[in-house]
Coordinates of C-alpha atoms and ligand atoms in Angstrom, one line a residue:
X22 CA 33.8 48.9 5.9
X23 CA 36.6 46.8 7.2
X24 CA 37.4 45.6 10.7
X25 CA 40.8 46.5 11.9
X26 CA 43.4 45.0 14.2
X27 CA 43.5 46.0 17.8
X28 CA 46.1 48.7 18.6
X29 CA 48.5 49.1 21.4
X30 CA 45.8 50.4 23.7
X31 CA 43.7 47.2 23.3
X32 CA 46.8 45.2 23.8
X33 CA 47.5 47.0 27.1
X34 CA 43.9 46.8 28.1
X35 CA 43.8 43.0 27.4
X36 CA 47.0 42.6 29.4
X37 CA 45.5 44.6 32.3
X38 CA 42.3 42.5 32.1
X39 CA 44.4 39.3 32.1
X40 CA 46.3 40.6 35.1
X41 CA 43.1 41.4 37.0
X42 CA 41.7 38.0 36.0
X43 CA 44.8 36.3 37.3
X44 CA 44.7 38.3 40.5
X45 CA 41.1 37.5 41.2
X46 CA 41.2 33.8 40.1
X47 CA 43.4 32.7 43.0
X48 CA 42.6 32.6 46.7
X49 CA 42.5 35.8 48.6
X50 CA 45.8 35.9 50.4
X51 CA 46.8 37.9 53.5
X52 CA 50.2 39.5 54.0
X53 CA 51.5 36.2 55.2
X54 CA 52.1 34.3 52.0
X55 CA 49.9 31.3 51.4
X56 CA 47.4 32.2 54.1
X57 CA 43.8 32.7 53.0
X58 CA 42.1 35.6 54.6
X59 CA 38.6 34.7 55.8
X60 CA 35.7 36.8 54.6
X61 CA 34.7 39.7 56.8
X62 CA 31.9 39.0 59.2
X63 CA 28.6 38.1 57.5
X64 CA 30.0 38.3 53.9
X65 CA 30.0 35.5 51.4
X66 CA 33.5 34.5 50.2
X67 CA 32.8 35.4 46.6
X68 CA 31.4 38.3 44.5
X69 CA 30.6 38.4 40.8
X70 CA 30.7 41.8 39.0
X71 CA 29.7 42.6 35.4
X72 CA 30.7 46.1 34.3
X73 CA 31.5 48.1 31.2
X74 CA 35.1 47.7 29.8
X75 CA 37.8 50.1 31.1
X76 CA 35.5 51.5 33.8
X77 CA 37.2 50.8 37.1
X78 CA 40.3 51.8 39.1
X79 CA 43.5 49.8 38.8
X80 CA 43.4 48.7 42.4
X81 CA 39.6 48.8 43.1
X82 CA 39.1 45.1 43.0
X83 CA 42.3 44.0 44.6
X84 CA 41.8 46.5 47.4
X85 CA 38.4 45.1 48.2
X86 CA 39.6 41.5 48.1
X87 CA 42.4 42.3 50.4
X88 CA 40.3 44.2 52.9
X89 CA 37.2 42.1 52.9
X90 CA 38.6 38.6 52.2
X91 CA 36.2 38.2 49.2
X92 CA 37.3 36.7 45.9
X93 CA 35.9 38.8 43.0
X94 CA 35.2 37.6 39.5
X95 CA 35.1 40.6 37.2
X96 CA 33.6 40.4 33.6
X97 CA 33.1 43.3 31.2
X98 CA 30.7 44.3 28.3
X99 CA 30.6 46.9 25.6
X100 CA 27.0 47.9 25.5
X101 CA 23.9 48.1 27.7
X102 CA 22.1 45.8 25.2
X103 CA 24.9 43.2 25.5
X104 CA 24.5 43.2 29.3
X105 CA 20.7 43.2 29.2
X106 CA 20.7 40.3 26.7
X107 CA 22.8 38.3 29.1
X108 CA 20.5 39.0 32.0
X109 CA 17.4 38.3 30.1
X110 CA 18.8 35.0 28.9
X111 CA 18.6 33.7 32.4
X112 CA 20.5 33.3 35.7
X113 CA 24.0 34.7 35.2
X114 CA 25.5 34.3 38.7
X115 CA 26.3 38.0 38.7
X116 CA 25.7 40.1 41.8
X117 CA 26.3 43.6 40.5
X118 CA 25.9 45.1 37.0
X119 CA 26.2 48.7 35.8
X120 CA 23.3 49.8 33.5
X121 CA 22.9 53.3 32.2
X122 CA 20.1 55.2 33.8
X123 CA 17.5 54.7 31.1
X124 CA 17.7 50.9 31.7
X125 CA 17.1 51.2 35.5
X126 CA 13.2 51.5 35.3
X127 CA 13.2 48.6 32.7
X128 CA 15.3 46.4 35.0
X129 CA 13.0 47.2 37.8
X130 CA 9.8 46.4 35.8
X131 CA 11.3 43.1 34.8
X132 CA 12.0 42.3 38.5
X133 CA 15.8 42.0 37.9
X134 CA 17.1 44.4 40.5
X135 CA 16.9 44.4 44.3
X136 CA 16.1 47.4 46.5
X137 CA 19.3 48.6 48.2
X138 CA 19.7 48.3 51.9
X139 CA 20.6 51.9 52.5
X140 CA 21.1 51.3 56.2
X141 CA 24.3 49.4 55.1
X142 CA 25.4 52.1 52.7
X143 CA 26.9 54.3 55.4
X144 CA 29.0 56.2 52.8
X145 CA 25.9 57.2 50.7
X146 CA 26.1 60.9 51.8
X147 CA 29.4 61.2 50.1
X148 CA 27.4 61.5 46.9
X149 CA 26.6 64.9 45.5
X150 CA 23.0 65.8 46.3
X151 CA 22.4 65.9 42.5
X152 CA 23.1 62.2 42.3
X153 CA 21.3 61.1 45.5
X154 CA 18.0 61.4 43.8
X155 CA 17.9 61.2 40.0
X156 CA 15.1 60.9 37.4
X157 CA 16.2 57.3 36.8
X158 CA 16.1 56.5 40.5
X159 CA 14.0 59.2 42.3
X160 CA 14.2 57.6 45.7
X161 CA 17.8 56.6 45.5
X162 CA 16.7 53.0 46.2
X163 CA 17.9 50.9 43.3
X164 CA 21.3 52.0 42.2
X165 CA 24.5 53.5 43.5
X166 CA 25.6 56.2 41.0
X167 CA 28.9 54.9 39.4
X168 CA 30.1 57.5 36.9
X169 CA 28.6 60.1 34.5
X170 CA 29.7 61.1 31.0
X171 CA 28.8 62.4 27.7
X172 CA 29.0 61.3 24.0
X173 CA 30.9 63.5 21.6
X174 CA 33.5 63.3 18.9
X175 CA 37.1 62.4 19.6
X176 CA 39.5 63.5 16.8
X177 CA 43.2 63.8 15.9
X178 CA 44.3 67.4 15.9
X179 CA 47.3 66.4 13.7
X180 CA 45.3 64.5 11.2
X181 CA 42.3 66.6 10.6
X182 CA 42.5 70.2 9.4
X183 CA 39.6 71.5 11.4
X184 CA 37.6 70.5 14.5
X185 CA 34.5 68.4 13.7
X186 CA 31.8 70.6 15.2
X187 CA 28.7 68.8 14.0
X188 CA 27.4 65.2 13.7
X189 CA 27.4 66.1 10.0
X190 CA 31.1 65.4 10.0
X191 CA 30.2 61.7 9.7
X192 CA 28.2 62.5 6.5
X193 CA 30.4 65.0 4.7
X194 CA 33.6 63.0 4.2
X195 CA 35.5 64.9 6.8
X196 CA 37.5 61.8 7.7
X197 CA 36.5 59.4 4.9
X198 CA 37.5 55.8 5.7
X199 CA 39.2 57.0 8.9
X200 CA 36.1 57.6 11.0
X201 CA 34.2 55.3 13.4
X202 CA 30.9 55.4 15.2
X203 CA 30.0 53.5 18.3
X204 CA 28.7 49.9 17.7
X205 CA 25.6 50.9 19.5
X206 CA 22.2 51.7 17.9
X207 CA 21.0 54.0 20.6
X208 CA 24.2 56.1 20.1
X209 CA 24.4 56.1 16.3
X210 CA 20.7 56.7 15.7
X211 CA 20.5 59.1 18.6
X212 CA 23.3 61.2 17.1
X213 CA 21.6 61.3 13.7
X214 CA 18.3 62.3 15.3
X215 CA 20.1 65.2 17.1
X216 CA 21.7 66.1 13.8
X217 CA 18.3 66.6 12.3
X218 CA 17.2 68.6 15.4
X219 CA 15.1 65.9 17.1
X220 CA 15.2 64.3 20.5
X221 CA 17.6 61.3 20.7
X222 CA 14.7 59.5 22.3
X223 CA 12.4 60.1 19.4
X224 CA 9.8 57.4 18.7
X225 CA 8.4 59.2 15.7
X226 CA 8.6 56.8 12.7
X227 CA 9.2 59.7 10.2
X228 CA 12.1 61.1 12.3
X229 CA 13.5 57.6 12.7
X230 CA 13.4 57.1 9.0
X231 CA 15.5 60.2 8.5
X232 CA 18.0 59.0 11.1
X233 CA 18.1 55.6 9.4
X234 CA 18.9 57.2 6.1
X235 CA 21.7 59.3 7.6
X236 CA 23.2 56.4 9.5
X237 CA 23.3 54.3 6.3
X238 CA 25.0 57.2 4.5
X239 CA 27.5 57.6 7.3
X240 CA 28.2 53.9 7.4
X241 CA 29.3 53.9 3.8
X242 CA 32.1 56.3 4.7
X243 CA 33.1 54.8 8.1
X244 CA 36.0 52.5 8.8
X245 CA 33.8 50.6 11.2
X246 CA 31.2 50.7 13.9
X247 CA 33.6 50.3 16.9
X248 CA 33.5 50.6 20.6
X249 CA 36.2 48.8 22.6
X250 CA 38.9 49.1 20.0
X251 CA 38.5 52.7 19.0
X252 CA 40.9 54.2 21.6
X253 CA 43.8 52.2 20.3
X254 CA 42.9 53.0 16.7
X255 CA 42.7 56.7 17.6
X256 CA 46.0 56.7 19.4
X257 CA 47.7 54.9 16.5
X258 CA 46.2 57.2 13.9
X259 CA 44.3 54.5 12.0
X260 CA 41.2 56.4 13.1
X261 CA 41.2 60.2 12.8
X262 CA 37.7 60.9 14.1
X263 CA 35.4 58.8 16.3
X264 CA 32.0 59.0 18.0
X265 CA 33.3 58.5 21.5
X266 CA 32.5 58.8 25.2
X267 CA 34.4 61.6 27.0
X268 CA 36.1 59.3 29.5
X269 CA 37.3 56.9 26.8
X270 CA 38.6 60.0 24.9
X271 CA 40.6 61.0 28.0
X272 CA 42.0 57.5 28.3
X273 CA 43.1 57.7 24.7
X274 CA 44.6 61.2 25.2
X275 CA 47.0 59.6 27.8
X276 CA 48.5 57.6 25.0
X277 CA 48.4 60.3 22.4
X278 CA 48.1 64.0 23.3
X279 CA 47.0 64.9 19.7
X280 CA 43.5 63.7 20.6
X281 CA 40.8 66.3 21.3
X282 CA 37.1 65.9 22.2
X283 CA 34.2 68.0 21.0
X284 CA 30.6 68.2 21.9
X285 CA 28.7 68.6 18.6
X286 CA 26.7 71.8 18.2
X287 CA 23.4 69.9 17.7
X288 CA 23.9 68.3 21.1
X289 CA 24.3 64.8 22.4
X290 CA 23.6 62.6 25.3
X291 CA 24.7 62.7 28.9
X292 CA 24.5 59.6 31.0
X293 CA 24.7 58.4 34.5
X294 CA 25.6 54.8 35.0
X295 CA 24.5 53.0 38.2
X296 CA 25.9 49.9 40.0
X297 CA 22.8 47.8 40.9
X298 CA 22.3 44.7 42.9
X299 CA 20.6 41.9 41.0
X300 CA 17.5 40.4 42.7
X301 CA 19.0 36.9 42.2
X302 CA 22.4 37.9 43.4
X303 CA 24.1 34.9 45.0
X304 CA 26.3 37.0 47.2
X305 CA 24.1 40.0 48.4
X306 CA 26.1 40.8 51.6
X307 CA 29.4 40.9 49.8
X308 CA 27.8 43.0 47.0
X309 CA 26.4 45.5 49.5
X310 CA 29.8 45.8 51.1
X311 CA 31.3 46.5 47.7
X312 CA 28.7 49.2 47.0
X313 CA 29.6 50.9 50.3
X314 CA 33.3 50.5 49.5
X315 CA 33.1 52.3 46.1
X316 CA 31.3 55.2 47.9
X317 CA 34.5 55.9 49.8
X318 CA 36.2 59.1 48.7
X319 CA 39.6 57.4 48.0
X320 CA 38.1 54.5 46.1
X321 CA 35.7 56.8 44.1
X322 CA 38.5 59.2 43.2
X323 CA 40.8 56.4 42.0
X324 CA 38.0 55.1 39.7
X325 CA 37.4 58.5 38.2
X326 CA 41.1 59.3 37.8
X327 CA 41.6 56.1 35.9
X328 CA 38.4 56.1 33.7
X329 CA 38.4 59.8 32.9
X330 CA 34.6 59.9 33.6
X331 CA 32.9 62.2 36.1
X332 CA 32.5 61.0 39.7
X333 CA 29.1 61.5 41.3
X334 CA 30.9 61.4 44.7
X335 CA 31.5 64.9 46.1
X336 CA 34.1 63.7 48.6
X337 CA 36.0 61.9 45.8
X338 CA 35.8 64.9 43.5
X339 CA 37.4 67.1 46.2
X340 CA 40.4 64.6 46.3
X341 CA 41.1 64.4 42.6
X342 CA 44.1 66.1 41.1
X343 CA 42.3 66.8 37.8
X344 CA 38.5 66.4 38.4
X345 CA 36.2 66.1 35.5
X346 CA 34.1 69.3 35.6
X347 CA 30.3 68.9 35.4
X348 CA 28.9 70.3 32.2
X349 CA 28.3 74.1 32.1
X350 CA 24.7 75.4 31.8
X351 CA 25.3 76.0 28.1
X352 CA 26.5 72.5 27.6
X353 CA 23.7 71.0 29.7
X354 CA 21.2 72.8 27.4
X355 CA 22.5 70.7 24.5
X356 CA 22.6 67.5 26.4
X357 CA 19.8 65.0 26.8
X358 CA 19.4 61.8 29.0
X359 CA 18.4 58.7 27.2
X360 CA 15.0 57.3 28.1
X361 CA 13.6 53.8 27.8
X362 CA 11.9 53.7 24.4
X363 CA 9.0 51.4 25.5
X364 CA 7.1 49.9 22.6
X365 CA 9.3 51.8 20.1
X366 CA 12.2 49.6 21.1
X367 CA 11.3 47.1 18.5
X368 CA 11.3 49.8 15.8
X369 CA 14.7 51.1 16.9
X370 CA 16.1 47.5 16.9
X371 CA 14.8 46.8 13.4
X372 CA 16.3 50.1 12.1
X373 CA 19.6 49.4 13.7
X374 CA 19.6 45.9 12.3
X375 CA 19.0 47.4 8.8
X376 CA 21.8 49.9 9.3
X377 CA 24.2 47.2 10.3
X378 CA 23.2 45.1 7.3
X379 CA 23.4 47.9 4.8
X380 CA 26.2 47.7 2.2
Ligands
LIG23 N1 34.2 52.6 29.0 C1 33.0 52.6 29.6 C2 32.0 53.5 29.0 C3 30.6 53.5 29.7 C4 29.6 54.2 29.0 N2 28.3 54.0 29.5 C5 27.2 54.7 29.1 C6 26.8 54.6 27.7 C7 25.6 55.4 27.3 N3 25.1 55.0 26.0

């Protein structure tokens, strides 16, 4: 396997991130040039957010800064494990992070997240009832639903002769040397478990041994395990087929309409990501104001329009020109939420390390 150069999509994404960084690095200015707007009553002057890459609206941060007089520092990550590793390493200074649902109970157990002050989340009822109470957060007490999505296969209709309908496409040479899978053990081993008809949350050592074997076989034929860079590579045609999240596939489609997205017949995962307030958040009032802000219909719609993921916000969904439809009952029957793996996490981590190290 070889690493590959970032494509135009990454270049644009990097340029956008640089522009956001530049816009948030300076003082918050009011309409009168040079005048610093004071923070809204009771808010700290700063806010530190750590979110997934390419997972926010183009004006979400700037709009909040302008209205609330709070300067935002916005950093990004590529996997839940990267984010958790940083949190576990010690105080980060972050106020808000965006874990996937399966991590929420874990973060609670480890005392890393604060209970939300729902009395200040006056826009909470804009959420669809489905998202107000979820298995990951039954009381709706610890996280504001951010976006939902699914994992599937993004592929180039002009480069492959047929749609990849099975996870087996990564094992049968369908796009030899031009395929990528996510650089994420839960995703890769989860897909291989589904391929063999198992739960993507399996903790059975024999089932995991089969997934390990398939993942190593797939790896030998991949261009790379790739997450952030895959959209650009798909758009350029260096990658013809990729394990991909649906929203990222939509983003890539904007650059190249010859990109399609398929839910494999063996099924896959569906995720809800949540924005949570960290227990040691240095700016809890500004963070809570941000949580209420993203629950506004216009703000929620702009996030979903940009990211291509589903909004949990009913009022936002109603405003969208091209809303992402919730999975049909048939699709839902093939989709599974990830769960915390408990004691089996060590086994999964060992197997993923072995897959990454395999020749
Ligand atoms: N570009 C942001 C993608 C966010 C995906 N989060 C959920 C991953 C589930 N494994």
